[in-house]
Amino acid sequence: MAEIVFDDSTRSWLIRTAATSYALRLTDDDAPSHVYWGPALTADQLADVLNRTEERWDSFNDPNEGLDELAADGGTRYWTPALQVRFADGTRALEWRYLGHDIDGMSLRVHFRDRHYPLRITLGYHVPAGTDVIERWTELAHDGTDGPIEIIRADSATWVAPIRPDYRISHVTGGWAAESQLLREPVPHGETTFGSRRGITSHHANPWVMLDDGEATERHGEVYSAALAWSGSWRITTTRSSTGRLTVTGGFGQDGVVPRLAPGDTLTTPVFAGLYTDGGFGAASRAWHAYTLDHVLPHPGELRPVLYNSWEATGFDVTEAGQRALAEMAAALGVELFVMDDGWFGARSGDHAGLGDWQVNRDKFPGGLEPLVREVHRLGMKFGLWVEPEMVNPDSDLYRAHPDWVLHHPHRTRSELRRQLVLNFARPDVAEWAFGTLDSLVGEHGIDFLKWDMNRPFSEAGWPGAVDPDTLWVEHTRSVYAIMDRLRARHPGLRIEACSGGGGRIDLGVLARTDQVWTSDNTDALDRLVIQHGYGQVYPARAMSAWVTDDPNFVTRRSTPLRFRFHVAMAGVLGIGGDIVKWPEEDLVHAREQIALYKDIRPIVQHGRLHRLVPPATDGLSALQYVAADGGRAVVFVFRQAAHFHTRERPLRLDGLDPAARYRDEDTGKVWHGASLLAHGLFPGLPDGDFASAVIRLTKV
Ligand code: DGJ
């Protein structure tokens, strides 16, 4: 039974989740210290662990080394600091004094203050119902009257892994059009930091890690993972010592950016959630997906519609006639949401101008947006619009009127990337302008969906005249969140897609206020298999936007069959992004069939459980499977990335089925025993050649 209990005699807290336990205690000098994280233990059983928390000690180490619950800088603590402050008189160390705690159902807040200085610190814990996810965060409050306290580092949590003979880390790396490349590598000794200094989550790393002892597989083994719900700059540091200790500390911020807490101010960090699972990486991913669906996404029960997006078809060359033609064709194919991308506003005929001027371009749309929106609705589709609210082109009316609204330092270049600058959303006037602009756009034009893009990172992130410019790094992101929240409250039917030049802003923070994310600007189906594999380690298919685009691919120039492109995109939220008015009739016929097939399997893909059967990098063939939440249906996707002389068709072992049940292949009518599909497998019957693929639907009979 999930519960949180405090034991006064040992000054320890035990957090029991659905299937795991977590414990912390106070040391003799009142510092919060880690005790245990892993398989479920009762309070009685935990007593054995509590008695054994003594670490090796010598005069060169802190007695509690590597066990701090939030490793604070100060005293003899030499571990990677998770909390580092400088008080108004220059003192740079923290001494904990315990004040008390609150337990409210599955939430725990443990309160401390510094022994001398006016800083209150609360460590927060919350276990969402039915999960093993422990959400953790830190609250800081300046409750004095002296000068400000510098916050050098304020992590949300330090996660202490149990001692194991070895450690391996899984994480993703990448770049634009190459996001979410999964790596599994030994954890280096010393400190290793993953992060972003770009003001966005980034394409280059994503704020989650998984740790195992090096032996876990897709289906077996213990995995400790942690994911940060934050869309600005962030850092996660693993620290591994020769004594075998491993910790992961993480939160928002970056080195050298030191916001200050003025008297009366509070700072609450984002959630850095931790999860212990047994059952390999597959079980870890399914647990993160379930958590995201049940506790993060705003409308998880919905089925995401099949979308059309105009970007790859038209680029900036948007016209009303062109959009109408695309919309008509999209509707005929079975598309449910039509999204007009970049190019519809201001002087936007290329990337050099117009950002910031969110009025419809009357040369392109003489009657305004209404006629197109009306037509799209008449065709039975929802209407979506691309915006990039945080950006401005220097060549825009907005910038000419408000050159001071962008991030900038005096006497410094305003570096342009994609010929644009970043608006400072930490400024209340800028945030109000952005909200007002988007609110009117959505309200006046009956817009159902916004694709919220963000196409460059921060630079020269100054705020001349502000009392504390360094706060902008956090406040910009908070302001983006607040505007999204306000828009959703004012327009309950509005749905939002998060995008940052593809997948530069994918994280649990943005997923809490959006409905889907644009996974990558790379729509090459072969590359997408790898990107989707990395994305799905933590984030669910229900939010993974995937388009079928033209051949050869816009980014890679690779040619793949339309069927393969469809099947890859159908493993997420299907969209079409090609120039469909130019598609030959046979492709349109095929597209109609595939979209109809997707609508049939969509509840399984979007709301089911993912089982990765063979990862994309394996010997030319990969496969994945979704099982419906009630277990009644399953869908298997099989992809042959490349045909090899030596690769004969082999049985593919399925997963997540009921061994005692039988399953009927919905297309061939053949009936199989669940036990044989699990133990022996299914011959997928792929056609010959490269880029062959199959979608196999199974129903429990
Ligand atoms: C980057 C996005 O990822 C693309 O899909 C497209 O919306 C362009 N921006 C438009 O400028």
XYZ file of C-alpha atoms and ligand atoms in Angstrom:
712
model
C 0.000 0.000 0.000
C 1.350 3.383 -0.938
C 2.055 5.538 2.095
C 4.492 7.973 3.631
C 5.423 7.452 7.267
C 7.755 9.212 9.674
C 9.593 7.312 12.402
C 10.456 9.638 15.247
C 12.935 7.274 16.898
C 15.191 7.164 13.831
C 14.118 10.551 12.446
C 13.493 8.869 9.101
C 10.795 8.930 6.458
C 9.698 5.933 4.445
C 7.932 6.545 1.135
C 6.177 3.447 -0.188
C 5.043 3.753 -3.795
C 2.905 1.187 -5.627
C 5.814 -1.274 -5.876
C 8.951 0.372 -4.482
C 10.329 2.003 -1.342
C 12.375 5.101 -0.722
C 13.759 6.346 2.600
C 15.624 9.320 3.971
C 16.639 10.389 7.453
C 18.201 13.211 9.385
C 21.829 12.955 10.447
C 22.840 13.940 13.980
C 23.571 17.443 12.729
C 20.138 17.723 11.074
C 21.238 17.299 7.440
C 18.871 15.274 5.229
C 20.505 12.013 4.262
C 19.589 9.261 1.842
C 18.843 5.786 3.211
C 17.315 3.546 0.580
C 15.709 3.368 -2.895
C 14.615 0.159 -4.599
C 12.333 -2.881 -4.257
C 9.576 -2.518 -1.669
C 10.652 -2.802 1.977
C 8.413 -2.470 5.004
C 9.320 -0.173 7.881
C 10.538 -3.242 9.837
C 12.736 -4.426 7.013
C 14.058 -0.933 6.504
C 15.393 -0.930 10.076
C 18.159 -3.283 8.859
C 19.193 -0.739 6.250
C 19.029 2.206 8.641
C 21.444 0.480 10.981
C 23.935 0.014 8.226
C 24.217 3.449 6.728
C 27.690 4.083 8.188
C 30.106 4.776 5.385
C 33.872 4.277 5.417
C 35.415 7.285 7.080
C 38.863 8.837 7.035
C 40.108 12.315 7.696
C 39.944 13.227 4.014
C 36.280 12.437 3.551
C 32.983 13.619 4.846
C 31.435 10.862 6.990
C 28.258 11.066 4.950
C 29.992 11.339 1.586
C 27.731 10.741 -1.368
C 24.651 10.196 0.773
C 23.307 13.741 1.039
C 19.651 13.952 0.087
C 20.369 17.323 -1.492
C 24.111 17.733 -1.450
C 24.615 21.215 -0.012
C 27.876 23.094 -0.304
C 29.417 23.728 3.113
C 31.415 22.186 5.931
C 33.276 19.029 4.940
C 30.964 18.190 2.054
C 33.107 17.768 -1.051
C 30.572 15.989 -3.243
C 29.054 17.691 -6.289
C 26.996 20.496 -4.783
C 23.292 20.425 -5.502
C 22.599 23.488 -3.403
C 25.144 26.258 -3.333
C 24.385 29.729 -1.993
C 26.238 32.881 -1.001
C 24.728 35.035 1.728
C 24.750 38.812 1.761
C 27.947 38.997 3.880
C 29.820 36.711 1.491
C 29.489 33.485 3.525
C 29.234 30.611 1.111
C 28.092 27.541 2.967
C 24.934 26.064 4.319
C 24.296 24.517 7.727
C 21.043 22.612 8.002
C 18.609 22.953 10.886
C 15.537 20.754 10.795
C 12.238 22.550 11.422
C 9.583 19.890 10.862
C 7.647 18.206 8.103
C 4.161 17.903 6.577
C 2.733 14.672 5.256
C -0.384 15.056 3.165
C -1.424 11.765 1.570
C 1.349 10.905 -0.842
C 3.088 14.270 -0.483
C 5.886 15.046 1.930
C 7.561 18.365 2.590
C 10.547 18.474 4.940
C 11.408 21.927 6.235
C 14.815 23.279 7.151
C 16.516 26.583 7.601
C 20.092 27.676 7.761
C 21.410 27.738 11.323
C 22.226 31.409 11.134
C 21.219 33.002 7.853
C 17.677 33.852 6.665
C 17.232 30.983 4.221
C 14.453 28.412 4.512
C 14.762 25.227 2.486
C 11.970 22.750 1.878
C 12.524 19.392 0.207
C 9.359 18.308 -1.588
C 8.270 14.753 -2.478
C 5.117 13.585 -4.191
C 4.094 10.179 -5.511
C 1.300 10.416 -8.105
C -1.393 7.801 -7.549
C -0.737 4.352 -8.948
C 2.885 5.057 -9.924
C 6.376 4.375 -8.623
C 7.480 7.824 -9.735
C 8.742 10.043 -6.943
C 8.514 13.703 -7.895
C 11.048 15.817 -6.042
C 11.713 19.525 -5.922
C 13.311 22.179 -3.712
C 11.786 25.363 -2.331
C 13.961 28.236 -1.137
C 12.720 31.300 0.718
C 14.581 34.382 1.928
C 12.803 35.153 5.195
C 15.058 37.934 6.442
C 15.576 41.595 5.753
C 19.284 41.597 4.864
C 20.534 41.795 1.304
C 19.916 39.174 -1.349
C 21.135 35.580 -1.284
C 22.960 34.437 -4.412
C 21.716 31.120 -5.725
C 24.766 29.554 -7.340
C 23.086 26.199 -7.797
C 19.666 25.007 -6.701
C 19.004 21.485 -7.929
C 15.611 19.897 -7.589
C 16.940 16.633 -6.180
C 19.981 14.469 -5.689
C 19.227 10.812 -6.413
C 21.527 8.328 -4.700
C 21.888 4.994 -6.488
C 22.465 1.837 -4.464
C 25.979 0.400 -4.416
C 26.522 -1.919 -7.402
C 29.700 -3.491 -8.798
C 29.389 -1.387 -11.919
C 27.188 1.300 -13.409
C 25.993 2.119 -16.887
C 24.115 5.183 -18.010
C 21.533 5.503 -20.782
C 20.890 8.950 -22.192
C 20.301 10.653 -25.516
C 22.519 12.938 -27.502
C 22.103 14.495 -30.929
C 21.622 17.718 -32.801
C 19.164 19.434 -35.116
C 17.489 16.803 -37.336
C 19.261 14.092 -35.338
C 17.628 14.246 -31.921
C 17.291 11.473 -29.361
C 20.224 9.251 -30.323
C 20.275 6.688 -27.544
C 23.608 5.908 -25.896
C 24.333 3.319 -23.233
C 27.812 3.664 -21.826
C 29.763 3.068 -18.619
C 29.372 5.833 -16.040
C 32.758 7.567 -15.876
C 34.395 8.027 -12.495
C 34.304 11.641 -11.366
C 31.665 14.116 -12.432
C 29.890 14.044 -15.782
C 27.427 16.770 -16.621
C 24.702 16.595 -19.239
C 22.791 19.749 -19.945
C 21.792 22.697 -22.019
C 23.049 26.279 -21.820
C 20.782 27.326 -24.681
C 17.701 28.491 -22.789
C 15.788 25.545 -24.274
C 15.777 21.843 -23.518
C 17.948 21.364 -26.633
C 18.412 18.908 -29.477
C 21.781 17.939 -28.094
C 20.772 16.289 -24.838
C 17.487 15.610 -23.111
C 16.950 15.932 -19.354
C 16.671 12.326 -18.318
C 19.056 9.508 -17.450
C 18.696 5.804 -16.743
C 21.182 3.875 -14.646
C 21.732 0.157 -14.407
C 24.517 -2.151 -13.330
C 25.512 -2.863 -16.917
C 23.505 -6.072 -17.074
C 19.983 -4.816 -17.735
C 18.403 -5.727 -21.056
C 15.199 -4.611 -22.712
C 13.231 -7.178 -20.712
C 15.276 -7.865 -17.583
C 17.044 -5.989 -14.858
C 16.784 -3.111 -12.435
C 16.798 0.402 -13.818
C 16.977 3.654 -11.860
C 15.867 6.629 -13.880
C 15.313 10.325 -13.390
C 13.698 12.965 -15.611
C 13.551 16.725 -15.189
C 10.367 18.658 -16.008
C 12.018 21.761 -17.408
C 12.226 23.441 -20.835
C 15.027 25.961 -20.255
C 18.713 25.515 -19.471
C 19.389 22.554 -17.230
C 22.121 20.289 -15.903
C 22.219 16.763 -14.624
C 25.487 15.596 -13.076
C 26.456 12.030 -12.339
C 29.142 11.658 -9.684
C 30.868 8.325 -9.285
C 33.530 7.742 -6.663
C 36.106 5.008 -6.282
C 34.190 3.889 -3.184
C 31.401 2.717 -5.477
C 29.023 5.549 -4.709
C 26.957 7.031 -7.553
C 24.624 10.000 -7.404
C 22.658 11.983 -9.956
C 21.881 15.554 -9.144
C 19.854 17.757 -11.440
C 17.872 20.888 -11.900
C 17.474 24.066 -13.880
C 20.186 26.652 -14.459
C 23.727 26.685 -15.689
C 27.199 27.590 -14.434
C 27.856 31.299 -14.178
C 24.208 32.306 -14.081
C 23.573 33.297 -10.476
C 20.114 34.673 -9.736
C 19.544 36.311 -6.365
C 16.830 35.796 -3.817
C 15.790 39.139 -2.336
C 14.202 39.379 1.130
C 10.701 37.927 0.904
C 11.425 36.079 -2.366
C 10.840 32.384 -2.901
C 12.199 30.044 -5.547
C 10.624 26.698 -6.367
C 12.569 24.424 -8.647
C 10.978 22.209 -11.303
C 10.275 18.567 -10.560
C 13.131 16.096 -11.017
C 11.255 12.819 -10.910
C 12.865 9.483 -10.055
C 11.699 5.970 -10.824
C 12.952 2.531 -9.843
C 11.743 -0.359 -11.991
C 12.536 -4.016 -12.416
C 11.915 -5.641 -15.815
C 14.551 -3.969 -17.978
C 14.497 -0.806 -20.039
C 11.152 -1.769 -21.511
C 9.473 -1.724 -18.099
C 11.170 1.582 -17.251
C 9.870 3.180 -20.460
C 6.346 1.831 -19.948
C 6.308 3.222 -16.415
C 7.376 6.672 -17.683
C 4.765 6.512 -20.444
C 2.015 5.591 -17.972
C 3.077 8.407 -15.654
C 3.110 10.922 -18.524
C -0.317 9.808 -19.697
C -1.912 9.689 -16.264
C -0.251 12.631 -14.554
C 1.497 14.972 -16.998
C -0.363 15.492 -20.306
C -3.389 17.791 -20.022
C -5.782 15.713 -22.173
C -4.332 12.203 -22.084
C -7.597 10.389 -22.785
C -7.994 12.007 -26.196
C -7.019 10.372 -29.432
C -4.750 12.737 -31.301
C -6.099 13.480 -34.780
C -4.331 12.707 -38.058
C -2.688 15.977 -38.983
C -1.599 17.656 -42.192
C 1.173 20.278 -42.042
C 2.062 22.529 -44.971
C 5.731 23.268 -44.178
C 7.532 20.796 -46.420
C 5.015 21.361 -49.226
C 5.143 25.144 -49.402
C 7.949 26.479 -47.225
C 7.342 30.226 -46.864
C 5.490 30.308 -50.154
C 2.053 30.262 -48.583
C -1.036 31.437 -50.477
C -4.724 31.074 -49.801
C -5.274 29.137 -53.020
C -2.370 26.818 -52.275
C -3.561 26.137 -48.726
C -7.116 25.505 -49.917
C -5.874 22.967 -52.456
C -3.809 21.184 -49.820
C -6.718 21.248 -47.361
C -9.118 19.771 -49.883
C -6.731 16.954 -50.689
C -5.926 16.368 -47.006
C -9.623 16.059 -46.162
C -10.112 13.595 -49.010
C -7.329 11.434 -47.566
C -8.946 11.322 -44.126
C -6.899 14.029 -42.363
C -8.598 15.500 -39.284
C -6.461 18.538 -38.446
C -5.032 20.920 -41.054
C -2.081 23.032 -39.909
C -0.817 26.014 -41.862
C 2.858 26.412 -41.031
C 5.262 29.356 -41.346
C 4.796 32.122 -43.946
C 1.226 33.381 -43.388
C 1.919 36.641 -41.506
C 3.698 39.997 -41.754
C 6.412 40.339 -44.375
C 7.275 36.657 -44.065
C 8.446 35.575 -47.489
C 11.612 33.986 -46.114
C 13.366 33.654 -42.775
C 14.711 37.228 -42.972
C 11.577 39.167 -41.990
C 8.230 39.229 -40.296
C 8.662 37.342 -37.009
C 6.895 39.410 -34.366
C 4.272 40.829 -36.743
C 1.450 38.372 -36.160
C -1.048 39.925 -38.549
C -2.117 37.918 -41.542
C -0.355 38.916 -44.752
C -3.102 40.511 -46.873
C -1.226 39.956 -50.151
C -1.392 36.233 -49.488
C -4.800 36.212 -47.779
C -6.781 39.191 -49.151
C -9.833 38.346 -47.054
C -7.831 37.590 -43.914
C -7.592 34.160 -42.322
C -11.347 33.633 -41.917
C -12.105 32.255 -45.393
C -9.407 29.568 -45.062
C -10.379 28.673 -41.501
C -14.018 28.438 -42.576
C -13.104 26.234 -45.529
C -11.006 23.897 -43.395
C -13.857 23.591 -40.901
C -16.315 23.031 -43.747
C -14.124 20.187 -44.945
C -14.602 18.603 -41.533
C -11.105 19.300 -40.191
C -9.792 21.336 -37.272
C -7.622 24.318 -38.117
C -4.102 24.743 -36.753
C -1.663 27.611 -37.109
C 2.112 27.902 -36.751
C 3.495 30.607 -34.463
C 6.893 31.420 -33.030
C 5.941 33.852 -30.270
C 9.318 34.129 -28.532
C 11.085 35.404 -31.645
C 11.516 38.548 -33.663
C 13.279 39.332 -36.920
C 15.222 42.618 -36.772
C 13.360 43.322 -40.013
C 9.920 43.584 -38.408
C 7.617 46.333 -37.179
C 7.779 44.853 -33.685
C 11.558 45.155 -33.489
C 11.546 48.630 -34.995
C 9.090 49.683 -32.279
C 10.710 47.764 -29.387
C 14.406 47.077 -29.965
C 14.812 46.807 -26.193
C 12.447 43.813 -25.946
C 15.080 41.291 -27.021
C 17.679 39.579 -24.874
C 20.762 41.775 -25.135
C 23.744 43.219 -23.312
C 24.813 46.826 -23.761
C 27.892 47.230 -26.007
C 27.558 43.667 -27.264
C 26.598 42.248 -30.624
C 23.059 40.986 -30.913
C 23.965 37.660 -32.498
C 21.418 36.461 -35.003
C 20.697 32.815 -35.686
C 18.291 32.105 -38.550
C 18.240 35.917 -38.802
C 16.219 36.248 -35.616
C 16.570 37.419 -32.018
C 14.939 36.154 -28.826
C 12.295 38.252 -27.103
C 12.761 38.541 -23.366
C 9.626 36.824 -22.061
C 10.780 37.472 -18.486
C 9.698 41.089 -19.066
C 6.074 41.424 -17.960
C 5.282 43.843 -20.835
C 6.611 41.409 -23.423
C 4.764 38.490 -21.859
C 1.548 40.505 -21.810
C 2.006 41.471 -25.462
C 2.588 37.815 -26.395
C -0.423 36.568 -24.487
C -2.665 39.313 -25.920
C -1.480 38.608 -29.466
C -2.030 34.860 -29.223
C -5.294 35.227 -27.342
C -6.725 37.433 -30.110
C -5.364 35.215 -32.877
C -6.962 32.119 -31.374
C -10.167 33.836 -30.290
C -10.837 35.909 -33.391
C -10.078 33.206 -35.931
C -11.475 30.126 -34.211
C -8.093 28.392 -34.163
C -8.145 24.884 -32.761
C -4.440 24.148 -32.604
C -1.194 26.100 -32.317
C 2.165 24.781 -33.333
C 4.387 26.766 -30.943
C 7.862 26.863 -32.493
C 11.188 28.209 -31.127
C 13.967 28.235 -33.683
C 17.072 29.438 -31.955
C 18.760 29.304 -28.552
C 19.518 32.307 -26.325
C 22.583 34.474 -26.768
C 23.710 37.699 -25.073
C 21.045 36.917 -22.493
C 21.073 40.296 -20.773
C 18.297 42.534 -19.529
C 19.696 46.047 -19.147
C 18.069 47.961 -16.314
C 16.692 44.887 -14.540
C 17.459 44.525 -10.842
C 18.644 40.961 -11.417
C 19.052 40.077 -15.100
C 20.095 36.489 -14.314
C 16.536 35.662 -13.294
C 15.529 35.806 -16.964
C 16.905 32.310 -17.653
C 14.257 30.804 -15.409
C 11.580 33.437 -15.812
C 11.553 33.229 -19.618
C 10.623 29.548 -19.453
C 8.124 30.152 -16.653
C 6.556 32.877 -18.768
C 6.211 30.534 -21.762
C 4.496 28.036 -19.449
C 2.229 30.733 -17.987
C 1.155 31.962 -21.431
C 0.370 28.410 -22.554
C -1.585 27.818 -19.328
C -3.541 31.062 -19.722
C -4.328 30.336 -23.361
C -5.573 26.873 -22.516
C -7.709 28.226 -19.698
C -9.243 30.902 -21.954
C -9.727 28.533 -24.896
C -10.489 25.084 -23.499
C -10.743 23.578 -26.984
C -7.259 24.764 -27.978
C -4.567 22.125 -28.403
C -0.854 22.923 -28.634
C 2.116 21.255 -30.282
C 5.520 22.084 -28.796
C 8.277 22.498 -31.366
C 11.753 23.907 -31.365
C 13.227 23.456 -34.809
C 12.010 19.863 -34.479
C 12.687 18.268 -31.103
C 14.545 21.013 -29.248
C 11.853 21.380 -26.604
C 10.701 17.944 -25.522
C 10.514 17.380 -21.781
C 8.031 16.664 -19.007
C 7.663 20.401 -18.328
C 6.354 21.298 -21.761
C 4.328 18.080 -21.993
C 2.347 19.251 -18.959
C 0.826 22.074 -21.041
C 0.848 20.749 -24.604
C -0.760 17.857 -26.423
C 2.026 16.660 -28.659
C 5.571 17.518 -29.664
C 7.232 17.816 -33.042
C 9.808 15.076 -32.762
C 12.333 16.166 -35.394
C 12.662 18.146 -38.608
C 14.174 14.972 -39.979
C 11.237 13.034 -41.463
C 13.400 10.435 -43.208
C 11.710 7.212 -42.137
C 14.979 5.344 -41.650
C 16.462 8.064 -39.442
C 13.135 8.378 -37.679
C 13.298 4.782 -36.483
C 16.374 5.722 -34.471
C 14.994 9.087 -33.320
C 11.676 7.530 -32.273
C 13.537 4.768 -30.436
C 15.392 7.362 -28.356
C 12.327 9.552 -27.857
C 10.268 6.597 -26.613
C 12.691 5.692 -23.837
C 10.807 8.160 -21.652
C 8.103 9.917 -23.674
C 4.929 8.252 -24.974
C 3.768 7.625 -28.549
C 0.592 9.550 -27.662
C 2.591 12.804 -27.901
C 5.058 11.879 -30.683
C 4.155 13.731 -33.849
C 5.401 11.916 -36.982
C 4.808 12.938 -40.592
C 4.894 11.123 -43.893
C 6.659 13.422 -46.351
C 7.744 13.464 -49.975
C 10.306 11.280 -51.663
C 13.253 11.752 -51.722
C 13.382 13.124 -48.223
C 13.700 16.898 -47.798
C 16.562 16.605 -45.271
C 18.505 13.464 -46.217
C 17.571 13.017 -49.918
C 17.008 9.303 -49.203
C 14.238 7.457 -51.048
C 12.015 5.015 -49.213
C 8.686 3.438 -50.200
C 5.513 5.271 -49.188
C 4.315 2.231 -47.254
C 7.510 2.218 -45.158
C 7.168 5.960 -44.500
C 3.584 5.444 -43.376
C 4.363 2.506 -41.140
C 7.169 4.371 -39.377
C 4.960 7.432 -38.780
C 2.038 5.270 -37.644
C 4.050 4.210 -34.591
C 3.303 7.673 -33.172
C 0.765 10.419 -33.892
C 0.394 10.163 -37.658
C 0.690 13.285 -39.768
C 1.187 14.039 -43.443
C 3.723 16.675 -44.411
C 4.206 16.155 -48.147
C 3.066 18.148 -51.143
C -0.018 15.962 -51.550
C -1.499 17.906 -54.446
C 1.425 16.569 -56.485
C 1.180 12.947 -55.323
C 0.244 10.496 -58.093
C -3.144 8.797 -57.842
C -1.686 5.476 -56.699
C 0.044 7.206 -53.780
C -3.185 8.934 -52.818
C -5.040 5.627 -52.874
C -2.316 4.079 -50.719
C -2.348 7.063 -48.341
C -6.116 6.769 -47.888
C -5.746 3.087 -47.003
C -2.918 3.680 -44.568
C -4.736 6.536 -42.832
C -7.803 4.315 -42.436
C -5.569 1.572 -41.030
C -3.995 4.056 -38.629
C -7.395 5.146 -37.352
C -8.130 1.524 -36.585
C -4.910 0.911 -34.617
C -4.605 4.416 -33.163
C -6.159 3.609 -29.764
C -3.591 0.818 -29.313
C -0.648 2.971 -30.412
C -1.635 6.110 -28.550
C -3.026 4.572 -25.365
C -1.430 1.137 -25.274
C 1.805 -0.206 -23.841
C 4.992 -0.155 -25.903
C 7.185 -3.248 -26.197
C 10.375 -2.739 -28.172
C 11.022 -6.126 -29.750
C 14.160 -5.391 -31.773
C 15.911 -1.991 -31.649
C 16.609 -0.211 -34.951
C 20.344 -0.768 -34.981
C 20.131 -4.543 -35.170
C 21.117 -6.480 -38.276
C 18.796 -4.852 -40.718
C 15.483 -5.463 -38.980
C 13.636 -3.758 -36.157
C 10.253 -4.264 -34.559
C 8.004 -2.849 -31.919
C 4.650 -3.736 -30.533
C 1.843 -1.923 -28.754
C -0.639 -3.780 -26.571
C -4.016 -2.168 -25.870
C -4.560 -1.008 -22.311
C -7.162 -3.780 -21.780
C -4.952 -6.402 -23.448
C -7.606 -7.186 -26.064
C -5.617 -6.150 -29.136
C -2.010 -5.741 -30.117
C -0.279 -4.244 -33.119
C 3.205 -5.228 -34.277
C 5.335 -3.007 -36.532
C 8.173 -4.687 -38.378
C 10.745 -2.807 -40.450
C 13.505 -4.182 -42.606
C 15.948 -1.288 -42.740
C 18.257 -3.083 -45.134
C 18.127 -6.481 -46.780
C 21.221 -8.636 -46.326
C 22.098 -11.861 -48.052
C 22.467 -13.670 -44.734
C 19.233 -12.433 -43.121
C 16.505 -14.935 -43.690
C 13.122 -14.334 -42.258
C 13.178 -15.362 -38.615
C 10.404 -15.641 -36.059
C 9.905 -12.491 -34.089
C 9.217 -13.110 -30.404
C 6.371 -10.955 -29.166
C 5.968 -9.542 -25.679
C 3.260 -8.395 -23.285
C 0.667 -10.969 -24.417
C -1.349 -13.379 -22.315
C 0.294 -16.817 -22.707
C -2.995 -18.532 -21.890
C -4.940 -16.657 -24.576
C -5.134 -17.079 -28.341
C -4.717 -14.276 -30.820
C -6.134 -13.950 -34.299
C -4.195 -12.168 -37.013
C -6.874 -9.746 -38.188
C -5.641 -9.771 -41.782
C -4.874 -13.446 -42.404
C -7.392 -14.901 -39.957
C -4.735 -17.258 -38.538
C -5.021 -17.966 -34.831
C -1.939 -18.314 -32.623
C -1.406 -19.275 -29.013
C -0.173 -16.393 -26.887
C 2.356 -18.821 -25.399
C 3.826 -19.691 -28.817
C 3.989 -16.045 -29.894
C 5.916 -15.311 -26.704
C 8.140 -18.384 -26.704
C 8.735 -18.979 -30.386
C 7.451 -15.941 -32.243
C 5.682 -14.904 -35.397
C 7.014 -14.921 -38.952
C 6.281 -11.362 -40.058
C 6.078 -12.254 -43.765
C 7.869 -9.163 -45.009
C 8.113 -8.612 -48.750
C 11.647 -8.774 -50.222
C 14.079 -5.899 -50.347
C 15.197 -2.847 -48.413
C 12.645 -0.815 -46.499
C 10.040 -3.561 -46.373
C 7.570 -3.185 -43.525
C 4.474 -4.758 -42.044
C 1.765 -3.841 -39.560
C 0.265 -6.928 -37.933
C -2.943 -6.606 -35.945
C -3.786 -9.249 -33.377
C -7.038 -9.671 -31.485
C -7.463 -11.825 -28.428
C -10.074 -14.478 -29.194
C 10.991 24.586 -37.633
C 9.964 23.489 -37.493
O 10.516 22.375 -36.871
C 9.410 23.165 -38.869
O 8.515 22.094 -38.790
C 8.755 24.395 -39.426
O 7.656 24.739 -38.614
C 9.754 25.532 -39.490
N 10.389 25.751 -38.219
C 9.077 26.810 -39.939
O 9.908 27.887 -39.904
